[in-house]
Amino acid sequence: MAGIGKLNRYDGYFEGEGYIITWAFGHLFSLADVEAYDTSVSENRYWSMENLPCFPEKFVFELKKDANKKVDAGVEKQFGIIKALCNREDVDTIVNAGDADREGEIIVRTCIEKALEGQKTLKRIWLPDQTPQTVREAMTALKDESEYDNLANEGYARTYMDWLYGVNLTRYATLRSGTLLRVGRVIVPIVKAIYDRDMAIRNFVPDIYYAVQSKAETNGTEIELTSKQKFEKSKFEDAKDLCDRYNAEKAVVTAKKKKKDKLAPGKLYSLTKLQNFLGKKYKMSMAESLEIVQGLYEKGYVTYPRTNSEYLATAEQGKIKTIIESVKKMGYPVEFRFSKTIFDDSKIESHSALTPTYKIPDKTKLSENEMKVYGAIMRRFVAVFCAEECTVEKTEITISVGALEDFTLKGTVIVNQGWTKYDDYTKKDKLLPPLEKGDEVNINFVPVEKETSPPKHYTIETLNNYLKNPFKEEKANASEQEEEEAEYRAMFEGLELGTEATRTGIIDNARKSQYIQLKKDTYTILPAGENLIESLSRMNIIMDKFKTSQMGVALKGVFKGSSTIDNAIDFVKTEIMAVFEENKKKGETFDGFVGDVVGKCPLCGGEVARTKFGYGCRGYKDGCKFSTGNVICGRVISIDSIRQMLETGTTPLITGFVSKKSGKEFSARLAVENGRVVFKF
């Protein structure tokens, strides 16, 4: 609305100065459920294998429904307003002003396609921020909506792929397991990453090794030297021998270098890097930080938040100069400068890094958490454009122990604080001992017993970094630039798990589903999450980083125009059919829900019903103890097999059991003897 002029408010829209402005609050439309595509089972209110797998010839969007499958009254009313406005005779042009990403693109497109009954000119406004100046400029540079067709195609492809996976495999896995299992393209690999890490910690067995270390005083200062060589716990004597060899030599300072250098500030924030900082410093969850930064964006105080870049576009130099003038008025010593570490078009996919806008908020009107988020963005901007350089003195001392090994001591002392006065910088000056070239250093090397450490739980920062590039190779000598190049390459190729726009919501859904928990800034797996991953593994539903990244690459192909929506859908169909074909090979059915009666109890004659983890007698409250799991020796037991066993006393021959002792597969029947389920060979 900014810059358009005076507008009058009506029910569900604004109008004035030749413009009408209305809105969609989130998704007014969602894809129809399975039953909409198969009318023969539409009356069945339970999930069933009868209509799976479901591959619609044409996907159908319908107005969003509530938990009772009724259209929300507010949704219906707002769409009615949108439809009436789109079809007004005095409306000749419709402008898509949705969020500047693939999700915002298709939210508005879907509304227009559903509402429009004739032909209108369709335009797109792209807003990197919501300040009056930006809106005014964007309104004079509207583009044809068709220029964003590839972005929309990517958005629709993502929606269809997620629906196909989520609907088909969630229902399939739930029917097989008897408990609701949410199977999603991104949620499962996220939960699996946390599961794998927690299992590695749980099963970790520490090992002993020996380090070769000297901590002796020279001129009253303790100097610590640690050899690069390490020894296994069985090699103590070898470690001791090396210590003796080192101690027999003289340790001499063979080189000392001093130089002044400039300490560069951190880069401008992407959403992920901002969330990493806020999670680490304030223990702020990703959902909370995104909600706050989105609110600041909508008030015009910061640029579009869902960005994956830490760089600015070269075309934005004028805008940045305007922001700098506003920041100067706040008393910060900032000045414009052009640098490849700040402006780099090759590192931008759709949106530039997060920055404040020229519109400075009244701090007294921001909440405490809003100030934390806005302050972080402002401080980083000030650091990047700070007129005062941070200079440091770096010292490097080389101590040689004979010709056996050189030890390097490095120290850094800040000479001029520069940007560190304004942005977070926690490293302290590291002073080196007063040694000069030629000085002899006292040594006393001894074997020091050390213990290997378990992996660490994922934090907001480390999980985010993993999801941005799950295939990152840990290179000991990799430079910061090499690591950054690998990260951006993964992003542009579609290898990341989720996107800046979706990742936060998916992680939050995993928390709400009680698959994972977040305490302070640390993620851990919960029992329901363990059950999800282990159940999917038993069903051969593979949803790991490799599979999800393949789909991410397919989506990038659609965005770049080198692939189509149909290609992406065909890939997903093939993956889903592989799961169902495996089921058909075994000739099993998995229909049924917790609570369904499957037969009579062999002990008390009561009803045996499906439970969350198997089958049990409903007379357990009266003391009946008959029960059996739905997974025996790694083999999922179908409901049909249990029914037959309760009716006839034995199941058909079942293949695929795995011995817990030998690990070998075997086949057997299950039978009931003395109220217990046993194998019959």
PDB file of N, CA and C in Angstrom, residues 47 169-181 531 535 538-539 590-596 609-615 630-631 636-639:
ATOM      1  N   TRP A  47      -8.656 -44.636   6.582  1.00  0.00           N
ATOM      2  CA  TRP A  47      -7.652 -44.887   5.555  1.00  0.00           C
ATOM      3  C   TRP A  47      -7.686 -46.357   5.180  1.00  0.00           C
ATOM      4  N   LEU A 169       2.826 -42.537   1.303  1.00  0.00           N
ATOM      5  CA  LEU A 169       3.677 -43.272   2.235  1.00  0.00           C
ATOM      6  C   LEU A 169       3.281 -43.074   3.690  1.00  0.00           C
ATOM      7  N   THR A 170       2.683 -41.925   4.027  1.00  0.00           N
ATOM      8  CA  THR A 170       2.180 -41.760   5.400  1.00  0.00           C
ATOM      9  C   THR A 170       1.054 -42.758   5.649  1.00  0.00           C
ATOM     10  N   ARG A 171       0.128 -42.870   4.705  1.00  0.00           N
ATOM     11  CA  ARG A 171      -0.977 -43.824   4.872  1.00  0.00           C
ATOM     12  C   ARG A 171      -0.458 -45.265   4.874  1.00  0.00           C
ATOM     13  N   TYR A 172       0.430 -45.539   3.937  1.00  0.00           N
ATOM     14  CA  TYR A 172       0.970 -46.899   3.832  1.00  0.00           C
ATOM     15  C   TYR A 172       1.687 -47.300   5.126  1.00  0.00           C
ATOM     16  N   ALA A 173       2.581 -46.427   5.599  1.00  0.00           N
ATOM     17  CA  ALA A 173       3.352 -46.747   6.800  1.00  0.00           C
ATOM     18  C   ALA A 173       2.455 -46.827   8.028  1.00  0.00           C
ATOM     19  N   THR A 174       1.441 -45.967   8.086  1.00  0.00           N
ATOM     20  CA  THR A 174       0.517 -45.974   9.220  1.00  0.00           C
ATOM     21  C   THR A 174      -0.308 -47.250   9.243  1.00  0.00           C
ATOM     22  N   LEU A 175      -0.777 -47.666   8.067  1.00  0.00           N
ATOM     23  CA  LEU A 175      -1.565 -48.896   7.991  1.00  0.00           C
ATOM     24  C   LEU A 175      -0.725 -50.113   8.369  1.00  0.00           C
ATOM     25  N   ARG A 176       0.534 -50.103   7.980  1.00  0.00           N
ATOM     26  CA  ARG A 176       1.400 -51.237   8.309  1.00  0.00           C
ATOM     27  C   ARG A 176       1.788 -51.257   9.775  1.00  0.00           C
ATOM     28  N   SER A 177       1.998 -50.079  10.363  1.00  0.00           N
ATOM     29  CA  SER A 177       2.519 -50.029  11.723  1.00  0.00           C
ATOM     30  C   SER A 177       1.439 -49.944  12.788  1.00  0.00           C
ATOM     31  N   GLY A 178       0.239 -49.499  12.389  1.00  0.00           N
ATOM     32  CA  GLY A 178      -0.830 -49.357  13.368  1.00  0.00           C
ATOM     33  C   GLY A 178      -0.737 -48.081  14.185  1.00  0.00           C
ATOM     34  N   THR A 179       0.216 -47.212  13.843  1.00  0.00           N
ATOM     35  CA  THR A 179       0.327 -45.916  14.518  1.00  0.00           C
ATOM     36  C   THR A 179       0.677 -44.871  13.480  1.00  0.00           C
ATOM     37  N   LEU A 180       0.262 -43.632  13.697  1.00  0.00           N
ATOM     38  CA  LEU A 180       0.484 -42.588  12.707  1.00  0.00           C
ATOM     39  C   LEU A 180       1.976 -42.307  12.548  1.00  0.00           C
ATOM     40  N   LEU A 181       2.469 -42.495  11.324  1.00  0.00           N
ATOM     41  CA  LEU A 181       3.855 -42.191  10.988  1.00  0.00           C
ATOM     42  C   LEU A 181       3.849 -41.151   9.877  1.00  0.00           C
ATOM     43  N   ASN A 531      10.852 -44.694  16.836  1.00  0.00           N
ATOM     44  CA  ASN A 531       9.881 -45.616  16.243  1.00  0.00           C
ATOM     45  C   ASN A 531       9.668 -45.301  14.770  1.00  0.00           C
ATOM     46  N   SER A 535      10.739 -48.074  12.161  1.00  0.00           N
ATOM     47  CA  SER A 535       9.604 -48.668  11.443  1.00  0.00           C
ATOM     48  C   SER A 535       9.780 -48.516   9.936  1.00  0.00           C
ATOM     49  N   ARG A 538      12.282 -50.993   8.630  1.00  0.00           N
ATOM     50  CA  ARG A 538      11.738 -52.353   8.483  1.00  0.00           C
ATOM     51  C   ARG A 538      10.876 -52.475   7.234  1.00  0.00           C
ATOM     52  N   MET A 539      10.231 -51.386   6.834  1.00  0.00           N
ATOM     53  CA  MET A 539       9.349 -51.405   5.668  1.00  0.00           C
ATOM     54  C   MET A 539      10.095 -51.098   4.374  1.00  0.00           C
ATOM     55  N   PHE A 590      -2.115 -55.049   4.734  1.00  0.00           N
ATOM     56  CA  PHE A 590      -1.776 -54.378   5.986  1.00  0.00           C
ATOM     57  C   PHE A 590      -2.889 -53.462   6.468  1.00  0.00           C
ATOM     58  N   ASP A 591      -4.111 -53.696   5.975  1.00  0.00           N
ATOM     59  CA  ASP A 591      -5.208 -52.831   6.369  1.00  0.00           C
ATOM     60  C   ASP A 591      -5.497 -53.022   7.860  1.00  0.00           C
ATOM     61  N   GLY A 592      -6.060 -52.014   8.455  1.00  0.00           N
ATOM     62  CA  GLY A 592      -6.426 -52.124   9.863  1.00  0.00           C
ATOM     63  C   GLY A 592      -5.907 -50.976  10.681  1.00  0.00           C
ATOM     64  N   PHE A 593      -6.547 -50.745  11.817  1.00  0.00           N
ATOM     65  CA  PHE A 593      -6.197 -49.644  12.694  1.00  0.00           C
ATOM     66  C   PHE A 593      -6.136 -50.125  14.131  1.00  0.00           C
ATOM     67  N   VAL A 594      -5.463 -49.324  14.943  1.00  0.00           N
ATOM     68  CA  VAL A 594      -5.438 -49.618  16.372  1.00  0.00           C
ATOM     69  C   VAL A 594      -6.885 -49.706  16.872  1.00  0.00           C
ATOM     70  N   GLY A 595      -7.178 -50.792  17.555  1.00  0.00           N
ATOM     71  CA  GLY A 595      -8.536 -50.993  18.065  1.00  0.00           C
ATOM     72  C   GLY A 595      -9.344 -51.981  17.252  1.00  0.00           C
ATOM     73  N   ASP A 596      -8.927 -52.268  16.009  1.00  0.00           N
ATOM     74  CA  ASP A 596      -9.669 -53.243  15.196  1.00  0.00           C
ATOM     75  C   ASP A 596      -9.578 -54.638  15.822  1.00  0.00           C
ATOM     76  N   ALA A 609      -7.393 -57.429  19.794  1.00  0.00           N
ATOM     77  CA  ALA A 609      -7.465 -56.233  18.949  1.00  0.00           C
ATOM     78  C   ALA A 609      -6.064 -55.754  18.589  1.00  0.00           C
ATOM     79  N   ARG A 610      -6.031 -54.969  17.537  1.00  0.00           N
ATOM     80  CA  ARG A 610      -4.756 -54.379  17.133  1.00  0.00           C
ATOM     81  C   ARG A 610      -4.366 -53.303  18.136  1.00  0.00           C
ATOM     82  N   THR A 611      -3.100 -53.307  18.543  1.00  0.00           N
ATOM     83  CA  THR A 611      -2.578 -52.296  19.454  1.00  0.00           C
ATOM     84  C   THR A 611      -1.523 -51.477  18.709  1.00  0.00           C
ATOM     85  N   LYS A 612      -0.955 -50.514  19.384  1.00  0.00           N
ATOM     86  CA  LYS A 612       0.031 -49.653  18.743  1.00  0.00           C
ATOM     87  C   LYS A 612       1.254 -50.431  18.277  1.00  0.00           C
ATOM     88  N   PHE A 613       1.626 -51.462  19.047  1.00  0.00           N
ATOM     89  CA  PHE A 613       2.849 -52.189  18.720  1.00  0.00           C
ATOM     90  C   PHE A 613       2.604 -53.659  18.379  1.00  0.00           C
ATOM     91  N   GLY A 614       1.345 -54.065  18.233  1.00  0.00           N
ATOM     92  CA  GLY A 614       1.070 -55.455  17.889  1.00  0.00           C
ATOM     93  C   GLY A 614      -0.389 -55.804  18.065  1.00  0.00           C
ATOM     94  N   TYR A 615      -0.651 -56.919  18.753  1.00  0.00           N
ATOM     95  CA  TYR A 615      -2.014 -57.405  18.967  1.00  0.00           C
ATOM     96  C   TYR A 615      -2.116 -57.919  20.405  1.00  0.00           C
ATOM     97  N   ASN A 630       3.758 -56.960  16.354  1.00  0.00           N
ATOM     98  CA  ASN A 630       3.539 -57.043  14.903  1.00  0.00           C
ATOM     99  C   ASN A 630       4.859 -57.136  14.148  1.00  0.00           C
ATOM    100  N   VAL A 631       5.992 -57.115  14.901  1.00  0.00           N
ATOM    101  CA  VAL A 631       7.299 -57.361  14.312  1.00  0.00           C
ATOM    102  C   VAL A 631       7.972 -58.453  15.134  1.00  0.00           C
ATOM    103  N   VAL A 636       7.754 -58.031   9.744  1.00  0.00           N
ATOM    104  CA  VAL A 636       6.436 -57.477  10.018  1.00  0.00           C
ATOM    105  C   VAL A 636       5.388 -58.566   9.771  1.00  0.00           C
ATOM    106  N   ILE A 637       4.520 -58.782  10.754  1.00  0.00           N
ATOM    107  CA  ILE A 637       3.493 -59.823  10.652  1.00  0.00           C
ATOM    108  C   ILE A 637       2.176 -59.174  10.249  1.00  0.00           C
ATOM    109  N   SER A 638       1.617 -59.620   9.122  1.00  0.00           N
ATOM    110  CA  SER A 638       0.408 -58.990   8.602  1.00  0.00           C
ATOM    111  C   SER A 638      -0.803 -59.323   9.467  1.00  0.00           C
ATOM    112  N   ILE A 639      -1.797 -58.477   9.375  1.00  0.00           N
ATOM    113  CA  ILE A 639      -3.035 -58.675  10.123  1.00  0.00           C
ATOM    114  C   ILE A 639      -3.748 -59.956   9.670  1.00  0.00           C
TER     115      ILE A 639
END
